[in-house]
């Protein structure tokens, strides 16, 4: 679910990204257990769609809206879509690097990058802690401080 008003940022149901993190965690576990670079590449595509087009255009966002959201009550609040989109971009980088590692024969790189992506997805799925979102907020605050310091 999202709310778009003219001139405003997209706001999303925070349960959607957490649902996506659960699916992502499952996909990444299977990719690491099987050593499948192709599965990791598919997850990279999912991340890329969410980062580039918005969470509602991600396959996991679509599943949430069609299968899960109708069975839930309305969200208590909506959140800004920008931090989770940034998290999707970070996830894309790690999944893409991992896929390249597996597919090029550098299995250690596939395992390392896939495991880092899994750790971040698991934190969100299990505890509601979005590491990529926190990175986004850290960068925004840092940019604001730099802007104030240059005045």
mmCIF file of N, CA, C and O in Angstrom, residues 15-60:
data_model
loop_
_atom_site.group_PDB
_atom_site.id
_atom_site.type_symbol
_atom_site.label_atom_id
_atom_site.label_comp_id
_atom_site.label_asym_id
_atom_site.label_seq_id
_atom_site.Cartn_x
_atom_site.Cartn_y
_atom_site.Cartn_z
ATOM 1 N N UNK A 15 4.796 -2.738 6.711
ATOM 2 C CA UNK A 15 4.750 -4.205 6.752
ATOM 3 C C UNK A 15 5.155 -4.806 5.413
ATOM 4 O O UNK A 15 5.614 -5.948 5.357
ATOM 5 N N UNK A 16 5.014 -4.044 4.332
ATOM 6 C CA UNK A 16 5.391 -4.536 3.008
ATOM 7 C C UNK A 16 6.881 -4.814 2.886
ATOM 8 O O UNK A 16 7.285 -5.912 2.491
ATOM 9 N N UNK A 17 7.740 -3.843 3.211
ATOM 10 C CA UNK A 17 9.175 -4.114 3.146
ATOM 11 C C UNK A 17 9.622 -5.244 4.086
ATOM 12 O O UNK A 17 10.526 -6.007 3.766
ATOM 13 N N UNK A 18 8.958 -5.369 5.214
ATOM 14 C CA UNK A 18 9.329 -6.460 6.136
ATOM 15 C C UNK A 18 8.937 -7.810 5.547
ATOM 16 O O UNK A 18 9.672 -8.786 5.654
ATOM 17 N N UNK A 19 7.763 -7.878 4.902
ATOM 18 C CA UNK A 19 7.360 -9.096 4.197
ATOM 19 C C UNK A 19 8.372 -9.423 3.100
ATOM 20 O O UNK A 19 8.791 -10.572 2.948
ATOM 21 N N UNK A 20 8.782 -8.401 2.357
ATOM 22 C CA UNK A 20 9.784 -8.605 1.308
ATOM 23 C C UNK A 20 11.094 -9.118 1.899
ATOM 24 O O UNK A 20 11.767 -9.968 1.294
ATOM 25 N N UNK A 21 11.447 -8.631 3.089
ATOM 26 C CA UNK A 21 12.679 -9.091 3.738
ATOM 27 C C UNK A 21 12.595 -10.566 4.107
ATOM 28 O O UNK A 21 13.596 -11.293 4.030
ATOM 29 N N UNK A 22 11.403 -11.036 4.479
ATOM 30 C CA UNK A 22 11.235 -12.462 4.781
ATOM 31 C C UNK A 22 11.473 -13.283 3.518
ATOM 32 O O UNK A 22 12.224 -14.275 3.539
ATOM 33 N N UNK A 23 10.854 -12.873 2.410
ATOM 34 C CA UNK A 23 11.050 -13.610 1.149
ATOM 35 C C UNK A 23 12.507 -13.539 0.700
ATOM 36 O O UNK A 23 13.080 -14.537 0.253
ATOM 37 N N UNK A 24 13.099 -12.371 0.834
ATOM 38 C CA UNK A 24 14.501 -12.197 0.459
ATOM 39 C C UNK A 24 15.398 -13.106 1.287
ATOM 40 O O UNK A 24 16.320 -13.742 0.760
ATOM 41 N N UNK A 25 15.136 -13.184 2.583
ATOM 42 C CA UNK A 25 15.914 -14.060 3.457
ATOM 43 C C UNK A 25 15.837 -15.503 2.977
ATOM 44 O O UNK A 25 16.866 -16.193 2.877
ATOM 45 N N UNK A 26 14.641 -15.954 2.646
ATOM 46 C CA UNK A 26 14.479 -17.336 2.162
ATOM 47 C C UNK A 26 15.238 -17.562 0.855
ATOM 48 O O UNK A 26 15.927 -18.580 0.697
ATOM 49 N N UNK A 27 15.122 -16.633 -0.071
ATOM 50 C CA UNK A 27 15.821 -16.766 -1.357
ATOM 51 C C UNK A 27 17.329 -16.789 -1.148
ATOM 52 O O UNK A 27 18.045 -17.608 -1.733
ATOM 53 N N UNK A 28 17.829 -15.903 -0.295
ATOM 54 C CA UNK A 28 19.275 -15.842 -0.067
ATOM 55 C C UNK A 28 19.800 -17.086 0.644
ATOM 56 O O UNK A 28 20.906 -17.545 0.344
ATOM 57 N N UNK A 29 19.022 -17.643 1.564
ATOM 58 C CA UNK A 29 19.433 -18.897 2.212
ATOM 59 C C UNK A 29 19.563 -20.000 1.163
ATOM 60 O O UNK A 29 20.571 -20.719 1.125
ATOM 61 N N UNK A 30 18.569 -20.116 0.294
ATOM 62 C CA UNK A 30 18.617 -21.151 -0.746
ATOM 63 C C UNK A 30 19.800 -20.902 -1.687
ATOM 64 O O UNK A 30 20.514 -21.840 -2.054
ATOM 65 N N UNK A 31 20.031 -19.658 -2.060
ATOM 66 C CA UNK A 31 21.154 -19.340 -2.949
ATOM 67 C C UNK A 31 22.484 -19.715 -2.306
ATOM 68 O O UNK A 31 23.366 -20.282 -2.972
ATOM 69 N N UNK A 32 22.631 -19.428 -1.020
ATOM 70 C CA UNK A 32 23.888 -19.771 -0.348
ATOM 71 C C UNK A 32 24.049 -21.274 -0.156
ATOM 72 O O UNK A 32 25.140 -21.810 -0.336
ATOM 73 N N UNK A 33 22.970 -21.953 0.206
ATOM 74 C CA UNK A 33 23.054 -23.406 0.417
ATOM 75 C C UNK A 33 23.362 -24.132 -0.885
ATOM 76 O O UNK A 33 24.162 -25.071 -0.907
ATOM 77 N N UNK A 34 22.757 -23.686 -1.974
ATOM 78 C CA UNK A 34 22.953 -24.361 -3.268
ATOM 79 C C UNK A 34 24.130 -23.807 -4.055
ATOM 80 O O UNK A 34 24.569 -24.433 -5.012
ATOM 81 N N UNK A 35 24.605 -22.618 -3.676
ATOM 82 C CA UNK A 35 25.678 -21.988 -4.444
ATOM 83 C C UNK A 35 25.201 -21.503 -5.797
ATOM 84 O O UNK A 35 25.988 -21.426 -6.747
ATOM 85 N N UNK A 36 23.939 -21.154 -5.896
ATOM 86 C CA UNK A 36 23.357 -20.759 -7.177
ATOM 87 C C UNK A 36 23.575 -19.283 -7.486
ATOM 88 O O UNK A 36 22.920 -18.412 -6.910
ATOM 89 N N UNK A 37 24.464 -19.018 -8.395
ATOM 90 C CA UNK A 37 24.668 -17.658 -8.864
ATOM 91 C C UNK A 37 23.459 -17.132 -9.611
ATOM 92 O O UNK A 37 23.168 -15.939 -9.576
ATOM 93 N N UNK A 38 22.746 -18.020 -10.291
ATOM 94 C CA UNK A 38 21.553 -17.595 -11.034
ATOM 95 C C UNK A 38 20.439 -17.156 -10.100
ATOM 96 O O UNK A 38 19.735 -16.186 -10.380
ATOM 97 N N UNK A 39 20.274 -17.859 -8.983
ATOM 98 C CA UNK A 39 19.257 -17.448 -8.017
ATOM 99 C C UNK A 39 19.636 -16.114 -7.380
ATOM 100 O O UNK A 39 18.782 -15.242 -7.182
ATOM 101 N N UNK A 40 20.908 -15.936 -7.098
ATOM 102 C CA UNK A 40 21.377 -14.662 -6.556
ATOM 103 C C UNK A 40 21.194 -13.547 -7.585
ATOM 104 O O UNK A 40 20.819 -12.425 -7.241
ATOM 105 N N UNK A 41 21.401 -13.852 -8.858
ATOM 106 C CA UNK A 41 21.169 -12.872 -9.922
ATOM 107 C C UNK A 41 19.688 -12.506 -10.004
ATOM 108 O O UNK A 41 19.336 -11.331 -10.205
ATOM 109 N N UNK A 42 18.808 -13.502 -9.849
ATOM 110 C CA UNK A 42 17.364 -13.224 -9.852
ATOM 111 C C UNK A 42 16.992 -12.311 -8.689
ATOM 112 O O UNK A 42 16.190 -11.381 -8.843
ATOM 113 N N UNK A 43 17.590 -12.550 -7.530
ATOM 114 C CA UNK A 43 17.329 -11.677 -6.383
ATOM 115 C C UNK A 43 17.865 -10.277 -6.656
ATOM 116 O O UNK A 43 17.249 -9.289 -6.260
ATOM 117 N N UNK A 44 18.980 -10.179 -7.351
ATOM 118 C CA UNK A 44 19.511 -8.861 -7.710
ATOM 119 C C UNK A 44 18.520 -8.103 -8.588
ATOM 120 O O UNK A 44 18.341 -6.894 -8.436
ATOM 121 N N UNK A 45 17.853 -8.809 -9.494
ATOM 122 C CA UNK A 45 16.839 -8.177 -10.345
ATOM 123 C C UNK A 45 15.677 -7.669 -9.488
ATOM 124 O O UNK A 45 15.174 -6.557 -9.698
ATOM 125 N N UNK A 46 15.250 -8.468 -8.519
ATOM 126 C CA UNK A 46 14.172 -8.037 -7.615
ATOM 127 C C UNK A 46 14.588 -6.764 -6.880
ATOM 128 O O UNK A 46 13.822 -5.800 -6.795
ATOM 129 N N UNK A 47 15.810 -6.744 -6.362
ATOM 130 C CA UNK A 47 16.316 -5.548 -5.690
ATOM 131 C C UNK A 47 16.343 -4.354 -6.649
ATOM 132 O O UNK A 47 15.963 -3.244 -6.288
ATOM 133 N N UNK A 48 16.824 -4.577 -7.870
ATOM 134 C CA UNK A 48 16.943 -3.484 -8.839
ATOM 135 C C UNK A 48 15.582 -2.879 -9.164
ATOM 136 O O UNK A 48 15.452 -1.653 -9.262
ATOM 137 N N UNK A 49 14.584 -3.710 -9.324
ATOM 138 C CA UNK A 49 13.240 -3.203 -9.620
ATOM 139 C C UNK A 49 12.710 -2.352 -8.469
ATOM 140 O O UNK A 49 12.141 -1.273 -8.691
ATOM 141 N N UNK A 50 12.889 -2.821 -7.247
ATOM 142 C CA UNK A 50 12.433 -2.061 -6.090
ATOM 143 C C UNK A 50 13.168 -0.742 -5.941
ATOM 144 O O UNK A 50 12.566 0.281 -5.601
ATOM 145 N N UNK A 51 14.477 -0.747 -6.209
ATOM 146 C CA UNK A 51 15.266 0.469 -6.063
ATOM 147 C C UNK A 51 14.966 1.473 -7.179
ATOM 148 O O UNK A 51 14.802 2.661 -6.920
ATOM 149 N N UNK A 52 14.870 0.989 -8.395
ATOM 150 C CA UNK A 52 14.719 1.893 -9.541
ATOM 151 C C UNK A 52 13.285 2.376 -9.750
ATOM 152 O O UNK A 52 13.065 3.541 -10.065
ATOM 153 N N UNK A 53 12.325 1.484 -9.574
ATOM 154 C CA UNK A 53 10.945 1.811 -9.917
ATOM 155 C C UNK A 53 10.052 2.078 -8.715
ATOM 156 O O UNK A 53 8.957 2.617 -8.861
ATOM 157 N N UNK A 54 10.479 1.670 -7.547
ATOM 158 C CA UNK A 54 9.665 1.831 -6.349
ATOM 159 C C UNK A 54 9.232 0.484 -5.815
ATOM 160 O O UNK A 54 9.143 -0.501 -6.545
ATOM 161 N N UNK A 55 8.966 0.450 -4.528
ATOM 162 C CA UNK A 55 8.647 -0.809 -3.860
ATOM 163 C C UNK A 55 7.399 -1.476 -4.419
ATOM 164 O O UNK A 55 7.305 -2.692 -4.477
ATOM 165 N N UNK A 56 6.445 -0.689 -4.870
ATOM 166 C CA UNK A 56 5.197 -1.278 -5.380
ATOM 167 C C UNK A 56 5.409 -2.000 -6.713
ATOM 168 O O UNK A 56 4.584 -2.793 -7.125
ATOM 169 N N UNK A 57 6.534 -1.717 -7.401
ATOM 170 C CA UNK A 57 6.822 -2.389 -8.665
ATOM 171 C C UNK A 57 7.745 -3.587 -8.497
ATOM 172 O O UNK A 57 8.058 -4.273 -9.459
ATOM 173 N N UNK A 58 8.185 -3.817 -7.283
ATOM 174 C CA UNK A 58 8.988 -4.993 -6.990
ATOM 175 C C UNK A 58 8.073 -6.220 -6.979
ATOM 176 O O UNK A 58 6.923 -6.130 -6.547
ATOM 177 N N UNK A 59 8.553 -7.365 -7.433
ATOM 178 C CA UNK A 59 7.716 -8.571 -7.369
ATOM 179 C C UNK A 59 7.235 -8.879 -5.948
ATOM 180 O O UNK A 59 6.084 -9.284 -5.762
ATOM 181 N N UNK A 60 8.066 -8.656 -4.943
ATOM 182 C CA UNK A 60 7.656 -8.929 -3.577
ATOM 183 C C UNK A 60 6.612 -7.912 -3.114
ATOM 184 O O UNK A 60 5.719 -8.240 -2.341
#
